[in-house]
Each structure stands twice: as C-alpha cells, then as structure tokens.
CSV table of C-alpha atoms in Angstrom, one decimal:
chain,number,residue,atom,x,y,z
A,1,MET,CA,61.7,-29.0,-70.4
A,2,ILE,CA,60.5,-31.5,-68.2
A,3,MET,CA,62.5,-31.8,-64.9
A,4,ASN,CA,62.0,-35.1,-62.4
A,5,ALA,CA,61.5,-34.1,-58.8
A,6,LYS,CA,65.1,-35.6,-57.5
A,7,LYS,CA,67.0,-33.2,-59.9
A,8,LEU,CA,64.6,-30.3,-59.1
A,9,TYR,CA,65.6,-30.8,-55.2
A,10,ARG,CA,69.3,-31.7,-55.8
A,11,ILE,CA,69.3,-28.2,-57.8
A,12,TYR,CA,67.2,-26.7,-55.1
A,13,ARG,CA,69.6,-27.5,-52.2
A,14,GLU,CA,72.7,-26.9,-54.1
A,15,GLU,CA,71.7,-23.4,-54.8
A,16,GLY,CA,70.4,-22.7,-51.4
A,17,LEU,CA,67.2,-22.0,-52.4
A,18,SER,CA,64.4,-21.6,-49.3
A,19,VAL,CA,60.9,-20.2,-49.3
A,20,ARG,CA,60.9,-17.5,-46.8
A,21,ARG,CA,58.6,-18.7,-44.1
A,22,ARG,CA,55.7,-16.4,-42.9
A,23,ARG,CA,55.8,-15.6,-39.5
A,24,GLY,CA,52.8,-14.8,-37.2
A,25,ARG,CA,51.8,-11.4,-36.4
A,26,LYS,CA,53.8,-10.7,-33.3
A,27,ARG,CA,51.0,-9.9,-30.6
A,28,ALA,CA,51.6,-7.2,-27.6
A,29,ARG,CA,52.3,-8.8,-24.5
A,30,GLY,CA,51.4,-6.0,-21.7
A,31,SER,CA,51.5,-6.8,-18.2
A,32,ARG,CA,52.4,-10.7,-17.4
A,33,THR,CA,52.4,-10.3,-13.5
A,34,PRO,CA,49.6,-12.3,-11.7
A,35,MET,CA,46.3,-10.4,-11.5
A,36,PRO,CA,45.1,-9.1,-7.9
A,37,THR,CA,41.7,-9.8,-6.8
A,38,ALA,CA,39.8,-6.6,-7.4
A,39,LEU,CA,38.6,-5.4,-4.1
A,40,ARG,CA,37.4,-1.7,-4.9
A,41,PRO,CA,35.9,-0.3,-8.2
A,42,ASN,CA,38.1,0.6,-10.7
A,43,GLN,CA,40.7,-1.7,-9.5
A,44,ARG,CA,40.3,-3.8,-12.6
A,45,TRP,CA,38.2,-3.6,-15.5
A,46,SER,CA,37.6,-6.4,-18.1
A,47,MET,CA,36.6,-6.2,-21.7
A,48,ASP,CA,35.6,-8.3,-24.6
A,49,PHE,CA,33.7,-8.1,-28.0
A,50,VAL,CA,30.1,-10.2,-28.7
A,51,SER,CA,29.4,-10.4,-32.2
A,52,ASP,CA,25.2,-10.6,-33.5
A,53,THR,CA,23.0,-10.0,-36.4
A,54,PHE,CA,20.3,-7.4,-37.5
A,55,GLY,CA,18.1,-6.9,-40.6
A,56,ALA,CA,19.1,-9.2,-43.4
A,57,SER,CA,21.8,-10.8,-41.7
A,58,ARG,CA,24.0,-7.8,-41.4
A,59,LYS,CA,26.7,-8.4,-38.6
A,60,PHE,CA,27.3,-6.1,-35.7
A,61,ARG,CA,29.7,-5.8,-32.7
A,62,ILE,CA,29.2,-5.0,-29.7
A,63,LEU,CA,32.2,-3.9,-27.2
A,64,ALA,CA,30.8,-5.2,-23.2
A,65,VAL,CA,33.2,-3.3,-20.5
A,66,ASN,CA,32.8,-4.4,-17.1
A,67,ASP,CA,34.0,-3.5,-13.6
A,68,ASP,CA,35.1,-7.2,-12.2
A,69,CYS,CA,34.8,-5.4,-8.5
A,70,CYS,CA,31.2,-4.9,-8.6
A,71,ARG,CA,30.4,-6.7,-11.7
A,72,GLU,CA,28.9,-3.4,-13.1
A,73,ASN,CA,28.8,-3.5,-17.0
A,74,LEU,CA,29.9,0.0,-17.9
A,75,CYS,CA,28.9,0.0,-21.5
A,76,LEU,CA,27.6,-2.0,-24.2
A,77,ILE,CA,28.7,-0.5,-27.5
A,78,ALA,CA,27.1,-1.8,-30.5
A,79,ASP,CA,28.3,-0.8,-34.1
A,80,THR,CA,29.2,-2.3,-37.5
A,81,SER,CA,33.0,-1.4,-37.1
A,82,LEU,CA,34.8,-0.9,-34.1
A,83,SER,CA,38.5,0.1,-34.3
A,84,GLY,CA,41.0,0.4,-31.9
A,85,ALA,CA,40.9,4.0,-32.2
A,86,ARG,CA,37.2,3.9,-31.4
A,87,VAL,CA,37.7,1.8,-28.3
A,88,ALA,CA,40.3,4.3,-27.2
A,89,ARG,CA,37.4,7.1,-27.6
A,90,GLU,CA,35.1,4.6,-25.5
A,91,LEU,CA,37.6,4.2,-22.8
A,92,ASP,CA,37.9,8.1,-22.5
A,93,ALA,CA,34.1,8.4,-22.4
A,94,LEU,CA,34.2,5.8,-19.7
A,95,VAL,CA,36.9,7.6,-17.3
A,96,ARG,CA,35.1,10.6,-17.4
A,97,LEU,CA,32.2,8.7,-15.7
A,98,TYR,CA,33.7,6.3,-13.5
A,99,GLY,CA,37.4,7.4,-13.0
A,100,LYS,CA,40.1,5.8,-14.7
A,101,PRO,CA,40.7,2.0,-14.0
A,102,GLU,CA,44.5,0.6,-12.8
A,103,ARG,CA,44.1,-2.5,-14.8
A,104,ILE,CA,42.5,-3.7,-17.9
A,105,VAL,CA,42.2,-7.3,-18.9
A,106,SER,CA,41.6,-8.5,-22.4
A,107,ASP,CA,42.2,-11.0,-25.3
A,108,ASN,CA,44.9,-10.4,-27.8
A,109,GLY,CA,42.4,-9.4,-30.6
A,110,THR,CA,43.6,-6.9,-33.1
A,111,GLU,CA,41.5,-3.9,-31.6
A,112,PHE,CA,42.9,-4.3,-28.3
A,113,THR,CA,46.7,-4.7,-29.6
A,114,SER,CA,46.4,-1.9,-31.8
A,115,ALA,CA,48.8,1.1,-31.7
A,116,ALA,CA,46.0,3.4,-30.6
A,117,ILE,CA,45.3,1.1,-27.6
A,118,LEU,CA,48.8,0.7,-26.7
A,119,LYS,CA,49.2,4.8,-27.0
A,120,TRP,CA,46.1,5.3,-24.9
A,121,ALA,CA,47.1,2.8,-21.9
A,122,GLN,CA,50.4,4.6,-22.0
A,123,LYS,CA,49.0,7.8,-21.6
A,124,ASN,CA,46.7,6.9,-19.1
A,125,ASP,CA,48.9,5.2,-17.1
A,126,VAL,CA,47.1,2.1,-17.1
A,127,GLN,CA,48.4,-1.7,-17.0
A,128,TRP,CA,47.1,-3.7,-19.9
A,129,HIS,CA,46.9,-7.4,-19.3
A,130,TYR,CA,46.4,-9.6,-22.1
A,131,ILE,CA,45.2,-13.3,-21.3
A,132,ASP,CA,47.2,-16.1,-23.1
A,133,PRO,CA,45.6,-17.1,-26.6
A,134,GLY,CA,43.0,-19.9,-26.2
A,135,LYS,CA,42.6,-19.4,-22.8
A,136,PRO,CA,39.2,-17.5,-22.4
A,137,GLN,CA,38.9,-18.5,-18.7
A,138,GLN,CA,41.7,-16.3,-17.4
A,139,ASN,CA,39.3,-13.5,-18.1
A,140,GLY,CA,36.4,-15.7,-16.4
A,141,TYR,CA,34.4,-12.3,-15.2
A,142,ILE,CA,33.5,-10.8,-18.8
A,143,GLU,CA,33.4,-14.3,-20.0
A,144,SER,CA,30.7,-15.0,-17.3
A,145,PHE,CA,29.1,-11.8,-18.4
A,146,ASN,CA,29.1,-12.7,-22.3
A,147,GLY,CA,27.0,-15.9,-21.5
A,148,SER,CA,24.5,-14.4,-19.6
A,149,LEU,CA,24.1,-11.4,-22.5
A,150,ARG,CA,23.9,-14.3,-25.1
A,151,ASP,CA,21.5,-16.1,-23.3
A,152,GLU,CA,19.3,-13.5,-21.7
A,153,CYS,CA,19.3,-10.6,-24.8
A,154,LEU,CA,20.7,-11.8,-28.2
A,155,ASN,CA,19.2,-15.3,-28.2
A,156,GLU,CA,15.9,-13.8,-27.0
A,157,GLU,CA,15.8,-10.7,-29.4
A,158,ILE,CA,15.3,-10.0,-33.1
A,159,PHE,CA,17.0,-6.8,-33.9
A,160,ASP,CA,15.3,-5.3,-36.8
A,161,SER,CA,18.0,-2.2,-37.0
A,162,LEU,CA,21.2,-1.0,-35.1
A,163,ASP,CA,19.2,1.4,-33.3
A,164,ASP,CA,17.0,-1.2,-32.4
A,165,ALA,CA,19.8,-3.3,-31.0
A,166,ARG,CA,21.1,-0.4,-29.3
A,167,ARG,CA,17.8,0.3,-27.7
A,168,LYS,CA,17.2,-3.1,-26.5
A,169,LEU,CA,20.9,-3.5,-25.1
A,170,GLY,CA,20.4,-0.5,-23.5
A,171,LEU,CA,17.1,-1.8,-21.5
A,172,TRP,CA,19.4,-5.1,-20.9
A,173,ARG,CA,21.9,-3.3,-19.4
A,174,TYR,CA,19.6,-1.4,-16.9
A,175,ASP,CA,18.1,-4.6,-15.6
A,176,TYR,CA,21.5,-6.1,-15.1
A,177,ASN,CA,22.8,-3.4,-13.3
A,178,HIS,CA,20.0,-1.8,-11.5
A,179,VAL,CA,17.2,-4.2,-10.8
A,180,ARG,CA,18.6,-7.7,-11.0
A,181,PRO,CA,20.2,-8.7,-7.6
A,182,HIS,CA,23.5,-11.0,-7.7
A,183,SER,CA,24.4,-13.7,-5.2
A,184,SER,CA,27.9,-12.7,-5.6
A,185,LEU,CA,27.4,-9.5,-4.5
A,186,GLY,CA,25.4,-10.3,-1.3
A,187,ASN,CA,22.4,-10.1,-3.2
A,188,LYS,CA,22.8,-6.6,-4.2
A,189,THR,CA,22.7,-5.2,-7.8
A,190,PRO,CA,26.2,-4.0,-9.2
A,191,ALA,CA,24.7,-0.3,-9.0
A,192,GLU,CA,23.9,-0.7,-5.3
A,193,ALA,CA,27.4,-2.7,-4.7
A,194,ARG,CA,29.4,0.0,-6.3
A,195,ARG,CA,27.5,2.7,-4.5
A,196,ALA,CA,28.4,1.1,-1.2
A,197,LEU,CA,31.8,0.4,-2.0
A,198,GLU,CA,32.5,4.0,-3.0
A,199,LEU,CA,31.0,5.1,0.2
A,200,SER,CA,33.2,3.0,2.2
A,201,ASP,CA,36.1,4.0,0.4
A,202,GLY,CA,35.2,7.8,1.1
A,203,SER,CA,37.4,8.6,-2.4
A,204,THR,CA,36.6,12.1,-3.7
A,205,HIS,CA,35.3,10.7,-7.0
A,206,GLY,CA,33.1,8.3,-5.4
A,207,ALA,CA,31.7,11.2,-3.4
A,208,LEU,CA,31.0,13.4,-6.6
A,209,ALA,CA,29.9,10.1,-8.4
A,210,GLN,CA,26.2,10.1,-6.3
A,211,ASN,CA,25.6,13.6,-7.4
A,212,ASP,CA,27.2,14.3,-10.7
A,213,ARG,CA,27.1,11.1,-12.9
A,214,PRO,CA,24.7,11.6,-15.6
A,215,ASP,CA,21.2,9.5,-15.7
A,216,TYR,CA,21.6,6.0,-17.5
A,217,GLN,CA,19.7,7.2,-20.7
A,218,SER,CA,22.1,10.2,-21.1
A,219,GLN,CA,25.3,7.7,-20.8
A,220,THR,CA,24.1,5.5,-23.5
A,221,ARG,CA,23.6,8.3,-25.9
A,222,ARG,CA,26.9,9.8,-25.4
A,223,LEU,CA,28.5,6.1,-25.5
A,224,SER,CA,26.8,5.5,-28.5
A,225,LEU,CA,28.1,8.5,-30.6
C-alpha cells in the first residue's frame, strides 16, 4: 500500500504519535560559586586530560593535576585507559603526598562526573567546581600548563612504548617543578614556591612534608601503579 506524505502526516497527528526526543546526558554541576584566588598550597587544584600516541599510533591519555597557587604539577599519570575510579585512586595517592585540597576544578568530562568521583568528593569533603561546557578559559591554569606540556614535551618526543612515555614525562615534570624558574612565582621554581609558602604558613603538614615527602622517582613509580 502506497501512502502519500500528506495522508501519513494527518494520521500521525490524529493518533498523537511522536518519536521520543533523546535528551542529552545530565551532567554534574558541582559548586558554581565564584572561585577565590589560590593564596596557599592545596587551596585549589586543577586537573585535565591530554592525549598522545606511542608505538604504531596507539593512543594513551595523561591525567595532569596542578596546584594553582604554586603552579606545581602534582602528577602526570599516563595510561591507555583512565576511568573515574582510577582518577579517584590517584587523588587518594596525591592526598597522602601533599595533603587534601579545599577545591578541585575540572571540566565536565565523563571521568570527572562519574559516580566514583562524586563519591570521592563527598567522602573527602572537597568542593568540586565544574567549568561551563566549552569554556576552557575558566580553567586557565591547567590549560596554560597543557600548552607547555604539549609544546615542550609531547610535540618534541617520540614515544616507543607506554613505559617510555612515562619515563620522558617524568623527566619533563622534574624539570618543570624543580629546575625552571617561573616569572609568575618571583623567578622561583614551583617546588621552591611551595616550600616557601608552607614554611610561612607554618602548617603541620607543611613541616612534615619537608622531611617525610618521598623523593621524586618513588612518587612517580607509586602514582603509576
């Protein structure tokens, strides 16, 4: 039976037929209050993902977490898969090393809006601030860091394997945190800026961190597990 378009449309309207509209995924909103300026370590962390390839064009992702106050990169976790549960485990490791942040800033990616992350933030009483979709400038510190990472490491290196990528990322991270002075920090390195701020703050964790914090290589091995 052949039915013309007008008759089909009339029947469609008379029967009240409709195709259910598919709605977009509901995203977590987190804290929407204005972000204060980070004046001390652990007041605000920012995090994001960066992608690259190794071997025969096999893709991997890098989780970058920074302290916005002293511009220190807290970790560069490279792996072929980084789920929300994995991100939560890495955050637990960072809290043991550096202390708990008051606030974390990220985009609305699925890993950062997963149930594992929402549970982690609630359990640890950490405010999670999601930037508006399509507004990366709202997380400017990590975006600037991502640009440096891309220009100075990812675009300059060829990675033969995931282990090779982790090793080269570790070397670049050490240079970024401990060797290169930053004009925004009064020509101090991020590690020097953190130490100075922790000493001036006089916090218990800051005093312990000077003596008990593991060396860089042991941190990298632990966070990469």
